[in-house]
């Protein structure tokens, strides 16, 4: 399976991030004594968010257009951070940096270099709190960088554990779907902690649109939990149906059935809205996608802010969808094609 991804970010002179990505790609990440790098891509959930927290299956795709690169080097004393959110010593870091610090310490524990101070630089194009897995991305990129620094090979399960430690600080309880998708290069089905790669029968062009509003996954998950307690019959019915849709989508993905998939996306969105995790801006974007001929559209991730994912008919239609979504208020859009190898 092959994933092609494009963003609508204009071509720009080489940035620290693009330099880092080039160095990761060329394998130039382990010079003796020099800084080492780890990278990770974002994710989008196609079906099953929230329901997955209660054990339902979910389907998610990697978003290669959005990437973070962590660069680490050894430091004589203490840990120092350079990121868009904070520059300084770990001891002075604000609460928002704690998931990043936990990723560093967890990766150090896993690789046996807990007593080493590190200098960590994080460059990321993954927007924070938009349902695209930014905390899992940080966890995976940091795990890979620290493993390179320690000269240790971490397998996918160990990287997952580091990312889960980071997720726990960022969101509280996590189903594990985000880190598993961020680690995977291909779309996955996630069920009960198990990951399976998915067959895709035809190229599928998805458009992601950022509502421009931050969403707190922890708060959205908490709100669903409260609704479930208050109205168990209705809410568990919605959760069951979201799981059935996710499971049913596997055949549609394998057949490359855009119409069928799209219809399921619209239906899943209705149920997520009933769960209480949509908002005015997300509704506007789903409506705009429908009006612009998307075969399907829904919120993706925790919701209550964040992004919408829409299914286009082809690449050219995807470009028109991006335009329509930006006109409807999307702060940013990205396009990604999922196809069979
Ligand atoms: C967040 O990207 C996905 C949720 O299902 C939470 C989780 O799986 O832990 C809302």
Short mmCIF file of C-alpha atoms and ligand atoms in Angstrom, two decimals:
data_model
loop_
_atom_site.label_atom_id
_atom_site.label_comp_id
_atom_site.label_asym_id
_atom_site.label_seq_id
_atom_site.Cartn_x
_atom_site.Cartn_y
_atom_site.Cartn_z
CA UNK A 1 0.00 0.00 0.00
CA UNK A 2 1.23 3.47 -0.81
CA UNK A 3 0.16 6.76 0.74
CA UNK A 4 0.69 9.98 -1.18
CA UNK A 5 0.14 13.17 0.74
CA UNK A 6 0.10 16.80 -0.22
CA UNK A 7 -0.54 19.93 1.81
CA UNK A 8 -1.64 23.30 0.54
CA UNK A 9 1.31 24.94 2.27
CA UNK A 10 3.05 27.12 -0.33
CA UNK A 11 6.58 26.18 -1.39
CA UNK A 12 9.01 28.06 0.85
CA UNK A 13 12.77 28.36 1.29
CA UNK A 14 14.31 25.46 3.19
CA UNK A 15 13.34 25.63 6.86
CA UNK A 16 14.96 23.95 9.85
CA UNK A 17 12.14 21.38 9.66
CA UNK A 18 12.57 20.59 5.96
CA UNK A 19 16.35 20.34 6.50
CA UNK A 20 15.72 17.94 9.37
CA UNK A 21 13.28 15.87 7.33
CA UNK A 22 15.83 15.65 4.50
CA UNK A 23 18.47 14.50 6.99
CA UNK A 24 16.13 11.87 8.46
CA UNK A 25 15.26 10.66 4.96
CA UNK A 26 18.93 10.42 3.97
CA UNK A 27 19.78 8.54 7.16
CA UNK A 28 22.07 11.35 8.36
CA UNK A 29 20.91 11.06 11.91
CA UNK A 30 23.63 9.38 13.86
CA UNK A 31 26.87 11.35 13.56
CA UNK A 32 29.11 10.54 16.48
CA UNK A 33 28.82 13.35 19.01
CA UNK A 34 26.34 15.33 16.86
CA UNK A 35 22.60 15.69 17.32
CA UNK A 36 20.37 12.79 16.27
CA UNK A 37 16.89 12.93 14.81
CA UNK A 38 13.56 11.16 15.06
CA UNK A 39 10.45 11.98 13.07
CA UNK A 40 6.76 11.04 12.97
CA UNK A 41 3.71 11.89 10.88
CA UNK A 42 0.18 12.90 11.94
CA UNK A 43 -2.97 10.75 11.70
CA UNK A 44 -6.65 11.10 10.84
CA UNK A 45 -9.41 8.86 12.16
CA UNK A 46 -11.77 7.72 9.43
CA UNK A 47 -14.21 5.83 11.64
CA UNK A 48 -14.63 4.90 15.28
CA UNK A 49 -13.35 7.84 17.35
CA UNK A 50 -14.87 7.89 20.83
CA UNK A 51 -16.47 4.45 20.26
CA UNK A 52 -12.93 3.02 20.30
CA UNK A 53 -12.56 4.17 23.93
CA UNK A 54 -15.32 1.63 24.77
CA UNK A 55 -13.70 -1.22 22.84
CA UNK A 56 -15.30 -0.70 19.40
CA UNK A 57 -13.15 -1.10 16.26
CA UNK A 58 -11.76 2.00 14.54
CA UNK A 59 -10.12 2.82 11.20
CA UNK A 60 -7.43 5.48 10.81
CA UNK A 61 -4.96 6.72 8.19
CA UNK A 62 -1.47 8.20 8.45
CA UNK A 63 -1.13 11.84 7.33
CA UNK A 64 2.31 12.14 5.81
CA UNK A 65 1.78 15.81 4.91
CA UNK A 66 2.13 16.81 8.57
CA UNK A 67 5.32 15.87 10.37
CA UNK A 68 7.35 16.55 13.49
CA UNK A 69 11.10 16.16 13.83
CA UNK A 70 12.80 15.88 17.24
CA UNK A 71 16.53 16.59 17.38
CA UNK A 72 18.38 15.55 20.53
CA UNK A 73 21.94 15.86 21.73
CA UNK A 74 23.57 15.00 25.04
CA UNK A 75 23.93 17.80 27.57
CA UNK A 76 26.23 17.99 30.57
CA UNK A 77 23.53 18.95 33.06
CA UNK A 78 19.74 18.88 32.99
CA UNK A 79 17.33 18.86 30.09
CA UNK A 80 16.67 21.83 27.86
CA UNK A 81 13.80 22.28 25.37
CA UNK A 82 13.45 24.35 22.21
CA UNK A 83 9.95 24.19 20.72
CA UNK A 84 7.34 26.54 19.30
CA UNK A 85 5.65 26.56 22.73
CA UNK A 86 8.66 26.92 25.02
CA UNK A 87 12.41 27.55 25.11
CA UNK A 88 14.24 26.82 28.34
CA UNK A 89 15.17 24.39 31.08
CA UNK A 90 12.86 21.46 31.82
CA UNK A 91 12.50 22.69 35.43
CA UNK A 92 10.88 25.92 34.18
CA UNK A 93 8.60 24.28 31.59
CA UNK A 94 4.88 25.13 31.76
CA UNK A 95 2.09 22.52 31.94
CA UNK A 96 1.69 22.40 28.14
CA UNK A 97 5.25 21.06 27.84
CA UNK A 98 4.75 18.22 30.35
CA UNK A 99 3.68 15.65 27.66
CA UNK A 100 6.89 16.41 25.74
CA UNK A 101 8.99 16.07 28.91
CA UNK A 102 7.25 12.80 29.78
CA UNK A 103 8.08 11.51 26.28
CA UNK A 104 11.76 12.35 26.83
CA UNK A 105 11.94 10.78 30.31
CA UNK A 106 9.96 7.73 29.24
CA UNK A 107 12.19 7.19 26.20
CA UNK A 108 15.27 7.61 28.40
CA UNK A 109 13.91 5.00 30.82
CA UNK A 110 13.24 2.58 27.96
CA UNK A 111 16.71 3.05 26.49
CA UNK A 112 18.68 3.07 29.75
CA UNK A 113 19.98 6.65 29.55
CA UNK A 114 17.87 8.20 32.34
CA UNK A 115 20.88 9.86 33.94
CA UNK A 116 21.83 11.76 30.76
CA UNK A 117 20.84 15.41 30.30
CA UNK A 118 19.55 16.18 26.80
CA UNK A 119 18.98 19.20 24.61
CA UNK A 120 15.83 18.68 22.53
CA UNK A 121 14.63 20.74 19.59
CA UNK A 122 11.12 20.03 18.27
CA UNK A 123 10.06 21.25 14.82
CA UNK A 124 6.51 20.39 13.89
CA UNK A 125 3.94 21.19 11.23
CA UNK A 126 1.27 19.19 13.09
CA UNK A 127 -1.23 21.67 14.54
CA UNK A 128 -1.87 21.25 18.26
CA UNK A 129 -5.29 20.25 19.58
CA UNK A 130 -6.86 19.71 16.17
CA UNK A 131 -7.58 15.96 16.40
CA UNK A 132 -4.58 15.10 14.22
CA UNK A 133 -2.61 13.31 16.92
CA UNK A 134 -0.09 16.01 17.85
CA UNK A 135 0.75 14.49 21.25
CA UNK A 136 1.19 10.99 19.81
CA UNK A 137 3.38 12.52 17.08
CA UNK A 138 5.57 14.18 19.72
CA UNK A 139 5.81 10.91 21.66
CA UNK A 140 6.82 8.86 18.62
CA UNK A 141 9.29 11.43 17.22
CA UNK A 142 10.96 11.85 20.63
CA UNK A 143 11.11 8.07 21.22
CA UNK A 144 12.83 7.58 17.87
CA UNK A 145 15.30 10.43 18.50
CA UNK A 146 16.20 9.29 22.04
CA UNK A 147 16.61 5.70 20.82
CA UNK A 148 19.07 6.99 18.18
CA UNK A 149 20.92 8.96 20.86
CA UNK A 150 21.17 5.87 23.07
CA UNK A 151 22.21 3.76 20.08
CA UNK A 152 19.32 1.42 20.87
CA UNK A 153 16.81 -0.15 18.46
CA UNK A 154 13.28 0.34 19.83
CA UNK A 155 10.57 -1.85 18.32
CA UNK A 156 7.06 -0.58 17.51
CA UNK A 157 5.67 -1.74 20.88
CA UNK A 158 8.33 0.14 22.86
CA UNK A 159 7.80 3.30 20.79
CA UNK A 160 4.07 2.86 21.41
CA UNK A 161 4.65 2.68 25.19
CA UNK A 162 6.61 5.96 25.15
CA UNK A 163 3.88 7.62 23.07
CA UNK A 164 1.22 6.31 25.49
CA UNK A 165 3.13 7.83 28.44
CA UNK A 166 3.06 11.15 26.55
CA UNK A 167 -0.64 10.70 25.67
CA UNK A 168 -1.57 9.99 29.30
CA UNK A 169 -0.20 13.37 30.37
CA UNK A 170 -1.83 15.15 27.42
CA UNK A 171 -5.28 13.50 27.42
CA UNK A 172 -5.62 11.22 30.43
CA UNK A 173 -6.82 7.77 29.33
CA UNK A 174 -6.15 6.99 25.65
CA UNK A 175 -7.40 4.03 23.63
CA UNK A 176 -3.99 3.80 21.93
CA UNK A 177 -5.47 4.42 18.47
CA UNK A 178 -3.55 7.67 17.88
CA UNK A 179 -0.04 6.34 18.68
CA UNK A 180 -0.67 3.12 16.73
CA UNK A 181 -1.70 5.12 13.63
CA UNK A 182 1.23 7.52 14.00
CA UNK A 183 3.63 4.56 14.12
CA UNK A 184 2.04 2.94 11.04
CA UNK A 185 2.93 3.89 7.47
CA UNK A 186 -0.39 2.54 6.16
CA UNK A 187 -4.09 2.74 7.14
CA UNK A 188 -5.03 0.52 10.06
CA UNK A 189 -7.94 -1.17 11.73
CA UNK A 190 -7.54 -0.91 15.51
CA UNK A 191 -9.57 -3.14 17.79
CA UNK A 192 -8.93 -4.07 21.40
CA UNK A 193 -5.34 -2.88 21.13
CA UNK A 194 -4.67 -5.03 18.05
CA UNK A 195 -3.58 -3.44 14.77
CA UNK A 196 -4.24 -4.78 11.26
CA UNK A 197 -3.25 -3.22 7.95
CA UNK A 198 -6.15 -2.39 5.64
CA UNK A 199 -6.72 -3.18 1.98
CA UNK A 200 -7.69 -0.21 -0.20
CA UNK A 201 -9.13 -1.08 -3.61
CA UNK A 202 -8.83 2.29 -5.37
CA UNK A 203 -7.08 5.60 -4.75
CA UNK A 204 -9.08 7.59 -2.20
CA UNK A 205 -8.53 11.34 -1.99
CA UNK A 206 -9.29 12.79 1.44
CA UNK A 207 -9.36 16.47 2.35
CA UNK A 208 -8.70 17.60 5.92
CA UNK A 209 -10.03 21.00 6.98
CA UNK A 210 -9.09 22.72 10.21
CA UNK A 211 -11.98 24.59 11.85
CA UNK A 212 -9.40 26.89 13.42
CA UNK A 213 -10.66 26.06 16.90
CA UNK A 214 -8.70 24.01 19.41
CA UNK A 215 -10.41 20.90 20.75
CA UNK A 216 -9.51 19.18 24.00
CA UNK A 217 -9.63 15.41 23.53
CA UNK A 218 -9.70 14.90 27.30
CA UNK A 219 -12.74 17.15 27.67
CA UNK A 220 -14.55 15.59 24.68
CA UNK A 221 -13.91 12.06 26.00
CA UNK A 222 -15.08 13.20 29.46
CA UNK A 223 -18.27 14.66 27.99
CA UNK A 224 -19.11 11.40 26.21
CA UNK A 225 -18.44 9.47 29.44
CA UNK A 226 -20.81 11.80 31.32
CA UNK A 227 -23.51 11.36 28.64
CA UNK A 228 -23.11 7.60 28.79
CA UNK A 229 -23.65 7.70 32.53
CA UNK A 230 -26.68 9.96 32.19
CA UNK A 231 -28.35 8.13 29.28
CA UNK A 232 -26.73 4.69 28.97
CA UNK A 233 -29.21 3.14 26.53
CA UNK A 234 -29.15 5.89 23.91
CA UNK A 235 -25.41 6.59 24.12
CA UNK A 236 -24.35 2.94 24.06
CA UNK A 237 -26.61 2.51 20.99
CA UNK A 238 -24.69 5.30 19.24
CA UNK A 239 -21.34 3.82 20.27
CA UNK A 240 -22.36 0.39 18.96
CA UNK A 241 -23.46 1.88 15.64
CA UNK A 242 -20.18 3.82 15.28
CA UNK A 243 -18.31 0.55 15.78
CA UNK A 244 -20.48 -1.23 13.18
CA UNK A 245 -19.81 1.55 10.69
CA UNK A 246 -16.05 1.24 11.27
CA UNK A 247 -16.19 -2.53 10.76
CA UNK A 248 -18.44 -2.21 7.69
CA UNK A 249 -16.05 0.29 6.13
CA UNK A 250 -13.38 -2.40 5.70
CA UNK A 251 -15.25 -4.02 2.79
CA UNK A 252 -15.97 -0.61 1.26
CA UNK A 253 -12.30 0.36 1.53
CA UNK A 254 -11.24 -2.95 -0.02
CA UNK A 255 -13.69 -2.40 -2.89
CA UNK A 256 -12.73 1.27 -3.32
CA UNK A 257 -16.43 2.08 -2.88
CA UNK A 258 -16.39 5.89 -2.56
CA UNK A 259 -20.17 6.28 -2.48
CA UNK A 260 -20.63 3.65 0.22
CA UNK A 261 -17.78 5.00 2.31
CA UNK A 262 -18.99 8.56 1.93
CA UNK A 263 -22.51 7.65 3.05
CA UNK A 264 -21.00 5.98 6.15
CA UNK A 265 -18.94 9.10 6.86
CA UNK A 266 -22.05 11.30 6.83
CA UNK A 267 -23.86 8.81 9.06
CA UNK A 268 -20.92 8.55 11.49
CA UNK A 269 -20.84 12.34 11.71
CA UNK A 270 -24.53 12.45 12.64
CA UNK A 271 -23.92 9.99 15.47
CA UNK A 272 -20.84 11.88 16.69
CA UNK A 273 -22.92 15.08 16.71
CA UNK A 274 -25.55 13.23 18.77
CA UNK A 275 -22.79 12.20 21.15
CA UNK A 276 -22.23 15.93 21.62
CA UNK A 277 -18.74 16.27 20.14
CA UNK A 278 -19.51 18.40 17.07
CA UNK A 279 -19.82 22.19 17.12
CA UNK A 280 -21.02 25.03 14.89
CA UNK A 281 -17.79 25.38 12.92
CA UNK A 282 -17.51 21.61 12.30
CA UNK A 283 -21.16 21.46 11.16
CA UNK A 284 -20.51 24.34 8.76
CA UNK A 285 -17.52 22.51 7.26
CA UNK A 286 -19.40 19.21 6.88
CA UNK A 287 -22.28 21.09 5.17
CA UNK A 288 -19.82 22.93 2.90
CA UNK A 289 -18.16 19.62 1.93
CA UNK A 290 -21.57 18.12 1.09
CA UNK A 291 -22.54 21.18 -0.96
CA UNK A 292 -19.24 20.95 -2.85
CA UNK A 293 -19.98 17.34 -3.85
CA UNK A 294 -17.93 15.41 -1.26
CA UNK A 295 -19.08 11.79 -1.21
CA UNK A 296 -18.78 11.95 2.58
CA UNK A 297 -17.57 14.16 5.43
CA UNK A 298 -17.35 13.98 9.20
CA UNK A 299 -15.46 15.41 12.13
CA UNK A 300 -12.25 13.53 12.88
CA UNK A 301 -10.59 12.93 16.27
CA UNK A 302 -11.97 14.14 19.58
CA UNK A 303 -14.10 16.93 18.09
CA UNK A 304 -15.51 20.01 19.90
CA UNK A 305 -13.05 21.96 17.75
CA UNK A 306 -10.43 20.44 15.50
CA UNK A 307 -10.87 19.11 11.98
CA UNK A 308 -13.23 17.64 9.44
CA UNK A 309 -12.28 14.90 6.96
CA UNK A 310 -14.05 14.77 3.58
CA UNK A 311 -13.85 12.22 0.76
CA UNK A 312 -13.37 13.64 -2.75
CA UNK A 313 -14.20 11.97 -6.08
CA UNK A 314 -10.64 12.40 -7.40
CA UNK A 315 -7.61 14.63 -6.97
CA UNK A 316 -8.98 17.48 -9.04
CA UNK A 317 -12.23 17.40 -7.06
CA UNK A 318 -10.10 17.29 -3.89
CA UNK A 319 -8.49 20.59 -4.88
CA UNK A 320 -11.95 22.12 -5.43
CA UNK A 321 -13.13 20.75 -2.09
CA UNK A 322 -10.16 22.37 -0.34
CA UNK A 323 -11.09 25.68 -1.94
CA UNK A 324 -14.76 25.34 -0.91
CA UNK A 325 -13.80 24.43 2.67
CA UNK A 326 -11.48 27.42 2.99
CA UNK A 327 -14.25 29.66 1.67
CA UNK A 328 -16.54 28.17 4.34
CA UNK A 329 -14.10 29.23 7.05
CA UNK A 330 -11.45 26.48 7.26
CA UNK A 331 -8.25 27.94 8.66
CA UNK A 332 -6.16 25.41 6.73
CA UNK A 333 -6.71 22.40 4.51
CA UNK A 334 -4.60 19.41 3.45
CA UNK A 335 -5.09 16.70 0.86
CA UNK A 336 -3.96 13.10 1.11
CA UNK A 337 -4.40 10.12 -1.21
CA UNK A 338 -4.63 6.61 0.16
CA UNK A 339 -4.05 3.91 -2.44
CA UNK A 340 -3.11 0.28 -2.89
CA UNK A 341 0.61 -0.45 -3.51
C1 LIG B 1 -8.75 11.00 19.73
O1 LIG B 1 -7.94 11.24 18.58
C2 LIG B 1 -9.54 9.73 19.57
C3 LIG B 1 -10.51 9.43 20.71
O2 LIG B 1 -11.22 8.24 20.32
C4 LIG B 1 -9.80 9.19 22.02
C5 LIG B 1 -9.01 7.89 22.07
O3 LIG B 1 -9.12 7.05 21.19
O4 LIG B 1 -8.26 7.74 23.07
C6 LIG B 1 -11.54 10.52 20.90
#
